mmCIF file of C-alpha atoms in Angstrom:
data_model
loop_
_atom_site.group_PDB
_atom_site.id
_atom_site.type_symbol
_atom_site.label_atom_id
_atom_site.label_comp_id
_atom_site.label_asym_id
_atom_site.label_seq_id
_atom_site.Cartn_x
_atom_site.Cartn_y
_atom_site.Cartn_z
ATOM 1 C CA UNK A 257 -0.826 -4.343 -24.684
ATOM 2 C CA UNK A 258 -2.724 -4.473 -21.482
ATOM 3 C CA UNK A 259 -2.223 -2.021 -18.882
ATOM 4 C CA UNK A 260 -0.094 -3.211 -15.403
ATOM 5 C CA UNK A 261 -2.348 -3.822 -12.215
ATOM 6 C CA UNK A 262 -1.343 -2.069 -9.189
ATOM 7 C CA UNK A 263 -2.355 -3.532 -5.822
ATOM 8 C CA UNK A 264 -1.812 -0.932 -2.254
ATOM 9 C CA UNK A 265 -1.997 -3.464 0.674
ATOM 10 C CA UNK A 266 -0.878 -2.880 4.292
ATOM 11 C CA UNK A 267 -2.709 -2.942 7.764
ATOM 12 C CA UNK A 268 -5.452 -0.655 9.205
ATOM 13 C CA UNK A 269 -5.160 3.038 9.033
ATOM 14 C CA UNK A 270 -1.651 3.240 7.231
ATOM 15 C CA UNK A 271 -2.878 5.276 4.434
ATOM 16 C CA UNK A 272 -3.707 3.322 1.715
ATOM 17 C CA UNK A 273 -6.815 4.967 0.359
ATOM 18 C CA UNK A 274 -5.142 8.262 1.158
ATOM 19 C CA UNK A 275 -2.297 7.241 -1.258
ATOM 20 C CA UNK A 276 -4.789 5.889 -3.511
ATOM 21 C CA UNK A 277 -6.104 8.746 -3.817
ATOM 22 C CA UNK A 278 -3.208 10.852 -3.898
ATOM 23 C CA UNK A 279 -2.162 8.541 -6.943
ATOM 24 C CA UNK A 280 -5.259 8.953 -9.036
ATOM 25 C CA UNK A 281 -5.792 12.424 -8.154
ATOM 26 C CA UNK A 282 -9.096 12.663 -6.353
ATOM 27 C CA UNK A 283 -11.125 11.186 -4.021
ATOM 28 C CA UNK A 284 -12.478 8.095 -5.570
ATOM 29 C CA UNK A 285 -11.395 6.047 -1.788
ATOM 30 C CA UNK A 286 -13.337 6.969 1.425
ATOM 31 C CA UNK A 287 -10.489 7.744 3.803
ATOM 32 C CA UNK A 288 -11.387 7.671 7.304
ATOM 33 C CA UNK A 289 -9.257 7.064 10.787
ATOM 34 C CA UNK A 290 -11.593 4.210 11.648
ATOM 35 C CA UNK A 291 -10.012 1.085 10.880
ATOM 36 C CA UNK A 292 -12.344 -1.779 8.726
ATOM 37 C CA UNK A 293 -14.031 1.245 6.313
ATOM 38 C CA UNK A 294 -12.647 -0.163 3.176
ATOM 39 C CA UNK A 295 -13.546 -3.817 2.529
ATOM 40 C CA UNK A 296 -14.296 -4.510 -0.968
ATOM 41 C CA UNK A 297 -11.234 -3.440 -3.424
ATOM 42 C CA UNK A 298 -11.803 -0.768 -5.027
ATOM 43 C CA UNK A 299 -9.975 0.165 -8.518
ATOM 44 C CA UNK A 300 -9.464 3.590 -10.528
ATOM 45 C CA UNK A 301 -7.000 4.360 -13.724
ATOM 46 C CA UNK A 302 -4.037 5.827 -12.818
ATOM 47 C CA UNK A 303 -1.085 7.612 -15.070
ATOM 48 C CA UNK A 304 2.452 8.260 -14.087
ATOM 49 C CA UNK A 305 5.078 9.862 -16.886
ATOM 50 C CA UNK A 306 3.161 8.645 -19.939
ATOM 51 C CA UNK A 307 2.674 4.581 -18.151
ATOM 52 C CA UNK A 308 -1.233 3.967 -17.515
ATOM 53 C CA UNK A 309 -2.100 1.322 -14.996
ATOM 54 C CA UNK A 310 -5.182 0.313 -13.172
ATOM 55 C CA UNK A 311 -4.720 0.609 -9.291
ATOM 56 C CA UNK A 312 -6.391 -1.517 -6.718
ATOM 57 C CA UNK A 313 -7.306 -0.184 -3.354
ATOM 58 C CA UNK A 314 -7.902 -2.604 -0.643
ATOM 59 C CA UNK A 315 -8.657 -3.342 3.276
ATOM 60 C CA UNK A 316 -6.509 -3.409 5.961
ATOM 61 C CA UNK A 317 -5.118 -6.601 6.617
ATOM 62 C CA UNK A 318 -6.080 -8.343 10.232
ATOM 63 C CA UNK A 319 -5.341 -11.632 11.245
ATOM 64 C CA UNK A 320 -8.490 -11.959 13.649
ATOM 65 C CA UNK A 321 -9.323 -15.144 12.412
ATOM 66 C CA UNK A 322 -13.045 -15.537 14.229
ATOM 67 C CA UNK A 323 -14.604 -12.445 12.770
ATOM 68 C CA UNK A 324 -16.331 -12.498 9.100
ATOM 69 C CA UNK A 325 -15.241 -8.993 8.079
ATOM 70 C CA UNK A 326 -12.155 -9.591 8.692
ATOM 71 C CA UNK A 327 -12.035 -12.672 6.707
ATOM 72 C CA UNK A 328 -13.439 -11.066 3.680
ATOM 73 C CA UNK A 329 -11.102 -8.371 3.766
ATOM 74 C CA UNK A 330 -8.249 -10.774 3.374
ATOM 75 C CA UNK A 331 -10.133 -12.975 0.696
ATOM 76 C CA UNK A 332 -10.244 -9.705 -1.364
ATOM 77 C CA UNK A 333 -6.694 -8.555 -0.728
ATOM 78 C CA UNK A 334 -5.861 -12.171 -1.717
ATOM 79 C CA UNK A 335 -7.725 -11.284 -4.691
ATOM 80 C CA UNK A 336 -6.407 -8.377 -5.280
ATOM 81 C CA UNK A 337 -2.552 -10.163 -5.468
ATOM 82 C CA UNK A 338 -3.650 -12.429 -7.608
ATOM 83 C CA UNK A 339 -4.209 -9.624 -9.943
ATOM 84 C CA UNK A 340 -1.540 -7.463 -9.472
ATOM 85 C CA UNK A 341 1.940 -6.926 -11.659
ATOM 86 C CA UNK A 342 2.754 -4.768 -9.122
ATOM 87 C CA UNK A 343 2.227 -4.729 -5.013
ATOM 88 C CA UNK A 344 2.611 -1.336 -2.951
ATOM 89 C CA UNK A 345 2.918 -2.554 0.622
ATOM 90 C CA UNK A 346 2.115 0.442 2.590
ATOM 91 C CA UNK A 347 3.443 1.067 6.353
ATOM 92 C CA UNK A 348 3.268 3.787 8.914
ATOM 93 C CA UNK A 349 6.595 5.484 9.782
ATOM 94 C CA UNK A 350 4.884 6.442 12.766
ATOM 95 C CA UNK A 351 4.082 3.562 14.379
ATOM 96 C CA UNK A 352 7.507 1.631 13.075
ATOM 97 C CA UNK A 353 7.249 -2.445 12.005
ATOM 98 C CA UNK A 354 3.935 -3.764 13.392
ATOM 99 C CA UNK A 355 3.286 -7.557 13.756
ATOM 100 C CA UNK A 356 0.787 -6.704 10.696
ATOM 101 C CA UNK A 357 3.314 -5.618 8.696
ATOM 102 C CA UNK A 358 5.767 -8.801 9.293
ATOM 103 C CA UNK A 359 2.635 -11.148 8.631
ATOM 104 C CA UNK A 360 1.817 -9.472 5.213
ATOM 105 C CA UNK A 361 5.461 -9.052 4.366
ATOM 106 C CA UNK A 362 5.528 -12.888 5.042
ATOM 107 C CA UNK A 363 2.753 -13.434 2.674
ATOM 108 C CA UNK A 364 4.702 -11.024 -0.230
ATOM 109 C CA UNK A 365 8.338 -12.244 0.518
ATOM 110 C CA UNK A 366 7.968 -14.663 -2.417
ATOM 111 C CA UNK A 367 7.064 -12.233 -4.891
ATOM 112 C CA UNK A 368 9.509 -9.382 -3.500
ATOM 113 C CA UNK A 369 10.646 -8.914 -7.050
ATOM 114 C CA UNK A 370 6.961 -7.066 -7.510
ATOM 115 C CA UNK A 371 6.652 -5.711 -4.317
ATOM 116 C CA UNK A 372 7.493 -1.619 -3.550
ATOM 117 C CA UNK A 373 7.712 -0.662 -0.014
ATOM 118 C CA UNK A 374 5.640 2.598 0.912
ATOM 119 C CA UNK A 375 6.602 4.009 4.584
ATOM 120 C CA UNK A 376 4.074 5.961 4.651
ATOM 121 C CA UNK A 377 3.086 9.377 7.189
ATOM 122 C CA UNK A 378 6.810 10.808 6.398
ATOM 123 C CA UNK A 379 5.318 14.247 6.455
ATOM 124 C CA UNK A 380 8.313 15.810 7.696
ATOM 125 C CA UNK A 381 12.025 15.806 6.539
ATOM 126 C CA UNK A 382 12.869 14.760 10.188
ATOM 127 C CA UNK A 383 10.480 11.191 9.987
ATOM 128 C CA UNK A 384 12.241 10.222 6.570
ATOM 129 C CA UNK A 385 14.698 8.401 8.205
ATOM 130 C CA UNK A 386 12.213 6.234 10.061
ATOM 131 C CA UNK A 387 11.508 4.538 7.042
ATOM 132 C CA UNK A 388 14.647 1.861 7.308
ATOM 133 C CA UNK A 389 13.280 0.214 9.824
ATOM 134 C CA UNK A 390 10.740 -1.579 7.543
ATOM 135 C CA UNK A 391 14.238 -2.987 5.480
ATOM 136 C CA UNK A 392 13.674 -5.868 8.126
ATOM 137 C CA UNK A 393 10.695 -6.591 6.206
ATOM 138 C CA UNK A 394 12.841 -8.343 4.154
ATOM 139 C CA UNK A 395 11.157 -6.578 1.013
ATOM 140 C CA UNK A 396 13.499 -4.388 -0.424
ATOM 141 C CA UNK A 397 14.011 -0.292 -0.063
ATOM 142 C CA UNK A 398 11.245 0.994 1.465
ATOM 143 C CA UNK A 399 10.170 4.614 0.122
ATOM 144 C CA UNK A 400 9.330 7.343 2.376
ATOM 145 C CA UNK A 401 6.212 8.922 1.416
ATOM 146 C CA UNK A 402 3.422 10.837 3.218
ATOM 147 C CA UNK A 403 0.629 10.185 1.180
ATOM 148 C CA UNK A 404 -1.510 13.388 2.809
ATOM 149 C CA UNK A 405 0.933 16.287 1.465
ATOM 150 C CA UNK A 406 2.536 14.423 -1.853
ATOM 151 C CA UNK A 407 5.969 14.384 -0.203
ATOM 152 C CA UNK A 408 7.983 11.336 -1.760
ATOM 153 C CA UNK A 409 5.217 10.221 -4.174
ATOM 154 C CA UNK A 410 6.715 10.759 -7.202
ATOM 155 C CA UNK A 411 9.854 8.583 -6.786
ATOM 156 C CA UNK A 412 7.276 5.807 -5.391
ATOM 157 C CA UNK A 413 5.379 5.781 -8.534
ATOM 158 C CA UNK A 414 9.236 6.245 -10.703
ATOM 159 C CA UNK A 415 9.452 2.758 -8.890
ATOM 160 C CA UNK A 416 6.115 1.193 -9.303
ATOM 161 C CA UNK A 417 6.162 2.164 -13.160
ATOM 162 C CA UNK A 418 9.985 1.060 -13.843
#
């Protein structure tokens, strides 16, 4: 039996490659508050209550259509879909729904069935509730996570491993 693919998608500087890393317990993902720093997917094994699974780290999705980087950072998120059981479809509590995170819940909303929610930067009990906003995603129950201290992370991976 082959092991599930997990893809973590979202916009700039949400957090993915922080909850990457938080997920496969090191730091495998550069993590930087400079948006564009992760371009190419990048994957690691991952284990959660006796389920392996490979997990796929990705860019931050842009719609700037005239620039190349940009461009390549969606063809490899595309990629990454295409390859994925599972999609984690990070967003910042923070910052609440961004037009970025409508346009890539657009692209999931067909596959919602495989899609978890992540709001991510829920570092404090008092920012937990920000995460229903993002039900207007149309994508389910968002989880409240914050990626940087653990908080929420293992009922996000309960879901991405049920």
């Amino acid at each position: 039996m082959r092991s599930a693919t997990v893809a973590i998608v979202g916009r700039p500087n949400v957090g993915k490659s922080t909850l990457f890393n938080r997920i496969v317990g090191g730091r495998q993902a550069i993590v930087d508050d400079r948006p564009g720093v992760t371009r190419d997917r990048n994957f690691a094994a991952a284990d959660w209550a006796g389920h392996r699974f490979w997990l796929i780290d990705t860019g931050g999705w842009s719609s700037v259509d005239d620039d190349p980087i940009h461009a390549g950072i969606r063809k490899q998120i595309t990629i990454a879909l295409a390859e994925a059981d599972v999609v984690v479809l990070v967003v910042d509590v923070k910052d609440g729904v961004h037009p970025a995170d409508r346009e890539v819940a657009d692209l999931l909303r067909p596959q919602r069935d495989r899609v978890v929610v992540a709001a991510n930067k829920a570092d404090e009990p008092a920012r937990e509730t920000g995460h229903y906003e993002f039900h207007s995603l149309g994508l389910g129950d968002p989880q409240a996570v914050s990626a940087a201290t653990g908080r929420g992370s293992g009922d996000l991976l309960d879901r991405i491993v049920a």
